Short mmCIF file of C-alpha atoms in Angstrom, two decimals:
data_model
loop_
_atom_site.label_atom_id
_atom_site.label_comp_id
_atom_site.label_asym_id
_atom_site.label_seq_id
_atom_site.Cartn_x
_atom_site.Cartn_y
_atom_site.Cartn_z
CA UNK A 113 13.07 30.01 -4.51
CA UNK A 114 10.41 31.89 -6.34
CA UNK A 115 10.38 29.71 -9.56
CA UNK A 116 10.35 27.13 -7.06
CA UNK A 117 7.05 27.94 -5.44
CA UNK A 118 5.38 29.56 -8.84
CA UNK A 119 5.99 25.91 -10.02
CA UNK A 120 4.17 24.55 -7.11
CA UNK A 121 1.44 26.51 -7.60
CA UNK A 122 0.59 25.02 -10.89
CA UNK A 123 0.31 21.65 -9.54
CA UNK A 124 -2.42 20.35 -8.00
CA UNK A 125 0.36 18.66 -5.41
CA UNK A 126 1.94 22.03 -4.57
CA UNK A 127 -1.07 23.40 -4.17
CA UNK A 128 -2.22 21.01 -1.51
CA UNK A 129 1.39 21.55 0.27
CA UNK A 130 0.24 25.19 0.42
CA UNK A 131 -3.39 24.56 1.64
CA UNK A 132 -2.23 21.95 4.55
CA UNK A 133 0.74 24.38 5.35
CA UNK A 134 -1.89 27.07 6.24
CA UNK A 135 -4.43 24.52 7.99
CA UNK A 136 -1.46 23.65 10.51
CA UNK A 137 -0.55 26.95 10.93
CA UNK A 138 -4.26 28.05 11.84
CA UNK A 139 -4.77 24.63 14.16
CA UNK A 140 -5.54 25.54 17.68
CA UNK A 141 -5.73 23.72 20.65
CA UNK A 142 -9.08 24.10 22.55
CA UNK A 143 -10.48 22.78 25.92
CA UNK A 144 -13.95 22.23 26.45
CA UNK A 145 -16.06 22.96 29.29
CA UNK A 146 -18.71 19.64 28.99
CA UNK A 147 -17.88 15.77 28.87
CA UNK A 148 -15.84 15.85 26.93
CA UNK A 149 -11.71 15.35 26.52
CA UNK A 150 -9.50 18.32 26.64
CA UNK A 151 -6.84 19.78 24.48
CA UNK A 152 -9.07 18.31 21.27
CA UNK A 153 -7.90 20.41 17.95
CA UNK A 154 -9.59 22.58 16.53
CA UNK A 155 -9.52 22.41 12.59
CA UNK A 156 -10.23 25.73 10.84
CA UNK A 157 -12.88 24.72 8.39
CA UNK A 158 -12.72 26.65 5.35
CA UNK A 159 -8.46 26.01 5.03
CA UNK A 160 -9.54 22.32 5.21
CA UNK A 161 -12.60 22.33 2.92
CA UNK A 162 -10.36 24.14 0.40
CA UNK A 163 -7.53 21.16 0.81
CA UNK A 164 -10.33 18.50 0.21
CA UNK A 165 -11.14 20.69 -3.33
CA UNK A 166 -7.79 20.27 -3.98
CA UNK A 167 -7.70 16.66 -3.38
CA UNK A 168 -11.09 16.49 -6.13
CA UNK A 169 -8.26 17.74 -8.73
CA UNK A 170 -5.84 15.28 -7.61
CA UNK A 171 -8.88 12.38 -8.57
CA UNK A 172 -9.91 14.25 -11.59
CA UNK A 173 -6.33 12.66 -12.78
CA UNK A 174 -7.13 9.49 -12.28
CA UNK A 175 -9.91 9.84 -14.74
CA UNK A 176 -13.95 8.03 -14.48
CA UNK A 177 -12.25 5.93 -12.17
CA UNK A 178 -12.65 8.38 -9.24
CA UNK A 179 -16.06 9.88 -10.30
CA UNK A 180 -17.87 8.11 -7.45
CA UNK A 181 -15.88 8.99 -4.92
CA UNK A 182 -15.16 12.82 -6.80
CA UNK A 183 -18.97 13.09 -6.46
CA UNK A 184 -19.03 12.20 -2.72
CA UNK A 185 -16.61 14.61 -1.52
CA UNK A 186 -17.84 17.66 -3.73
CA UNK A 187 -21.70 16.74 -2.00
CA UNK A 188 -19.86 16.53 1.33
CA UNK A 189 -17.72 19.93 0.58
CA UNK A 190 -21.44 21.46 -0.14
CA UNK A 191 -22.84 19.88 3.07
CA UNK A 192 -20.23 21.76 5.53
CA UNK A 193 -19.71 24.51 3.60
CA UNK A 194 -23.86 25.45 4.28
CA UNK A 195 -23.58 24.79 7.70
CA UNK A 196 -21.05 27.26 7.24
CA UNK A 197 -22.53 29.62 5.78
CA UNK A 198 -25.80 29.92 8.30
CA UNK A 199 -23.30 31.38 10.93
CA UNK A 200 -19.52 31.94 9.69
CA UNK A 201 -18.46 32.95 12.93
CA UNK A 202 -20.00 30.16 14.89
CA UNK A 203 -19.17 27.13 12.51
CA UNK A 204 -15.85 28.20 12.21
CA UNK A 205 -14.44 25.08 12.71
CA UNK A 206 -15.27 21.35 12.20
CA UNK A 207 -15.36 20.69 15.94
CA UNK A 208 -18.17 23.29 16.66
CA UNK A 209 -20.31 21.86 14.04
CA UNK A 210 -19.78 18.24 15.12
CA UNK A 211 -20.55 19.04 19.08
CA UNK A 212 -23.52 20.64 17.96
CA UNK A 213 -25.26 17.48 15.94
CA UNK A 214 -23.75 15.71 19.27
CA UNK A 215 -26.27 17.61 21.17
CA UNK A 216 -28.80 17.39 19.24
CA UNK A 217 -28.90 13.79 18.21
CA UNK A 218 -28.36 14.04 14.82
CA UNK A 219 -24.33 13.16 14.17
CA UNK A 220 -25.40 9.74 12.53
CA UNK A 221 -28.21 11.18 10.65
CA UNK A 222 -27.53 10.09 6.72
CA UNK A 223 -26.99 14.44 5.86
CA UNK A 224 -25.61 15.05 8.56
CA UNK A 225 -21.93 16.83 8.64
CA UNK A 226 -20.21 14.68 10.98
CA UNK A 227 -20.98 12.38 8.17
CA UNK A 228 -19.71 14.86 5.72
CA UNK A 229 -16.74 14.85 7.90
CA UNK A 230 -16.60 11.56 8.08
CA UNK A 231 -16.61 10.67 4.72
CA UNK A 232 -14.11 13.32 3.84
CA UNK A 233 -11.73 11.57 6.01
CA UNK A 234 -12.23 8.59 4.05
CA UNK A 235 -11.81 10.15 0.71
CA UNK A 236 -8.09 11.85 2.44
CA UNK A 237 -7.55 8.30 3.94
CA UNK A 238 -7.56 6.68 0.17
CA UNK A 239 -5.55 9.80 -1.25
CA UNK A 240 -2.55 9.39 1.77
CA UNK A 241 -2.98 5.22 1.11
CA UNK A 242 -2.48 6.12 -2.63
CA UNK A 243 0.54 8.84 -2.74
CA UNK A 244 2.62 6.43 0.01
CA UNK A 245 2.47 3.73 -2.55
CA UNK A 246 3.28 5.84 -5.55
CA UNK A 247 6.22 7.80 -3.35
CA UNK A 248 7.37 4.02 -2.46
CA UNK A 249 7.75 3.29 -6.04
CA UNK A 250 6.93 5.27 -9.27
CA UNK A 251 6.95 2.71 -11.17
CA UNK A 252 4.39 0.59 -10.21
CA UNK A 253 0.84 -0.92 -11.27
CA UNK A 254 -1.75 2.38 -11.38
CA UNK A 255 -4.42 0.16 -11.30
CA UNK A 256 -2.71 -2.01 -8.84
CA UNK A 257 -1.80 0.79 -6.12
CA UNK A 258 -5.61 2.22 -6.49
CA UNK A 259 -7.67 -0.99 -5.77
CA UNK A 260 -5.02 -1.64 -2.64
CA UNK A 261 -5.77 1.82 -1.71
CA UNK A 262 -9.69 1.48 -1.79
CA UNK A 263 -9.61 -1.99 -0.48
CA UNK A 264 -7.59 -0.13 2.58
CA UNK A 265 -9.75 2.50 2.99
CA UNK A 266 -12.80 2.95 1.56
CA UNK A 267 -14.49 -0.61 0.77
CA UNK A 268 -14.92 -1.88 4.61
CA UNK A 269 -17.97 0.90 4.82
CA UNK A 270 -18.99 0.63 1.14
CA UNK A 271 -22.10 -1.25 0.08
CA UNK A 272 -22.15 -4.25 -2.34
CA UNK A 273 -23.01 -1.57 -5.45
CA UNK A 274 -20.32 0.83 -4.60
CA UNK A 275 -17.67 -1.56 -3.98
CA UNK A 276 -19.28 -3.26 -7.41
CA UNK A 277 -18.91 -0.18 -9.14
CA UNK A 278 -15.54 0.93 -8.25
CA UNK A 279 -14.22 -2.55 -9.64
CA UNK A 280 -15.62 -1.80 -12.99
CA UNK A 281 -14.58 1.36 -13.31
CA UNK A 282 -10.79 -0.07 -12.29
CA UNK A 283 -10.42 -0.61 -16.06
CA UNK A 284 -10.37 2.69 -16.79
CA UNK A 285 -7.31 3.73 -14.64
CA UNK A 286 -3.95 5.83 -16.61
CA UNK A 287 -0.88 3.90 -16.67
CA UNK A 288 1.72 5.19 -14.11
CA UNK A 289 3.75 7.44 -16.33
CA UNK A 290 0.43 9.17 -18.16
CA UNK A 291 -0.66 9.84 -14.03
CA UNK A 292 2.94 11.08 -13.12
CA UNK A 293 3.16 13.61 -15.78
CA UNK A 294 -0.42 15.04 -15.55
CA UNK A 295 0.70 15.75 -11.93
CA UNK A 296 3.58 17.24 -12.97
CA UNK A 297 4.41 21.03 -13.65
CA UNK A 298 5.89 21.59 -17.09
CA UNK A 299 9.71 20.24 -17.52
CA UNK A 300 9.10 18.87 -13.72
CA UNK A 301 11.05 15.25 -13.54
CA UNK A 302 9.65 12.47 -11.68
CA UNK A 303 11.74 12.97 -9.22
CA UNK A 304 10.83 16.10 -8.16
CA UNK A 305 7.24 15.34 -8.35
CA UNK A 306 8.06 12.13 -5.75
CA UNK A 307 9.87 15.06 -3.49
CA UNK A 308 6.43 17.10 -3.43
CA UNK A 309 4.34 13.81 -2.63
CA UNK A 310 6.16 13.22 -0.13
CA UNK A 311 5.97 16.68 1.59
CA UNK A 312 2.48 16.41 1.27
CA UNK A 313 2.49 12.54 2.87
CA UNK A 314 4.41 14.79 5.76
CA UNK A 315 1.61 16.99 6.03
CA UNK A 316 -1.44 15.03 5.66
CA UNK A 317 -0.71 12.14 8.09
CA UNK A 318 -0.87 14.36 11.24
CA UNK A 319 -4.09 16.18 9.89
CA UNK A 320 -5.81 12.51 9.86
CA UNK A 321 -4.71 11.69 13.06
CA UNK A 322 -6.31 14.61 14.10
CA UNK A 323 -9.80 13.84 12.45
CA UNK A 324 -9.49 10.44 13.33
CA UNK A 325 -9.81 11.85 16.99
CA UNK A 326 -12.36 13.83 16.41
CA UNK A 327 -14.58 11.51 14.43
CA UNK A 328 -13.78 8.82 17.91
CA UNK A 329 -14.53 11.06 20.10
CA UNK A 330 -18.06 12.17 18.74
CA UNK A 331 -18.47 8.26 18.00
CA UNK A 332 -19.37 8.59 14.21
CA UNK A 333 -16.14 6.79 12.70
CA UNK A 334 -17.57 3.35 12.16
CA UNK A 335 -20.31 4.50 10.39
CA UNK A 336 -21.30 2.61 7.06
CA UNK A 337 -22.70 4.08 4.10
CA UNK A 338 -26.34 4.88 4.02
#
């Protein structure tokens, strides 16, 4: 059991496991006092800013493909992690910080951090989309399994030029097995690596659900790019 989880921690995979293992564990359930619904989730913010670092290394893997959308999340990291850091104990959680721009006016606001938020979700959205086809079958077209991913996920609310750009930079995607084994932990098989996807699929579909909520409820999650 403990080469077992020193492996995981020398994967980028593993390491998410961890990260979304403590997220769940720290969830609470909430009920507000205003307009709004009860029993809305409240999502520690610092266990799931340090999951969507996590999911930057899983991208880095991919190569210039992902640089785009590597750049947006690491701005939209920054973004939440200064509202953060202007009252710890306050902004505690993402649900705080998006009732607050609620109130104000300002959730649709191109800097805003319900964008951030939103925008992260996307970015997770296209990772989950992209490990359920790879888990389905290892073997198949890199390139392939990204472009159905971002087509999925991320193009409805891209621009022309992003969209543009992301189909260039397509050409530049690994092959399957040179992705696989980067993921991998040294003498890892494929098989084992398709075990820790999936325990991360297992783990990351719930937290979406969750932010899907969230980003409905405070009405930003049809919001295009600026």
């Amino acid at each position: 059991m403990e080469e077992t989880t020193k492996k995981k921690k020398m994967t980028e995979i593993g390491s998410a496991i961890e990260e979304l293992s403590v997220l769940s564990i720290a969830k609470t359930t909430i009920v507000t006092t205003d307009t709004e619904a009860t029993n809305i989730i409240n999502l520690p913010l610092k266990p799931l800013l340090s999951f969507c670092k996590l999911i930057i290394q899983v991208l880095d893997k991919i190569g210039p493909t992902m640089a785009v959308l590597r750049q947006d999340i690491d701005q939209n990291i920054q973004r939440l992690e200064k509202m953060w850091e202007s009252d710890p104990v306050l902004y505690s959680n993402l649900v705080e910080i998006m009732r607050k721009e609620a109130k104000e006016g300002s959730s649709r606001k191109p800097k805003s951090c319900s964008r951030a938020a939103l925008w992260l979700t996307r970015a997770m959205d296209f990772t989950l989309a992209l490990l359920q086809r790879l888990v389905k079958d290892m073997s198949q077209n890199m390139e392939q399994a990204i472009e159905e991913s971002y087509n999925l996920t991320i193009k409805p609310w891209h621009g022309w030029i992003s969209s543009a750009a992301f189909k260039v930079a397509l050409k530049l995607v690994p092959n399957n097995n040179t992705f696989i084994n980067v993921l991998a932990a040294k003498d890892e098989s494929h098989q084992m690596v398709q075990e820790d996807i999936s325990s991360l699929i297992s783990l990351l579909i719930p937290l979406l659900s969750q932010l899907h909520s969230i980003l409905e409820l405070y009405e930003v999650n049809k919001l295009k790019s600026t």
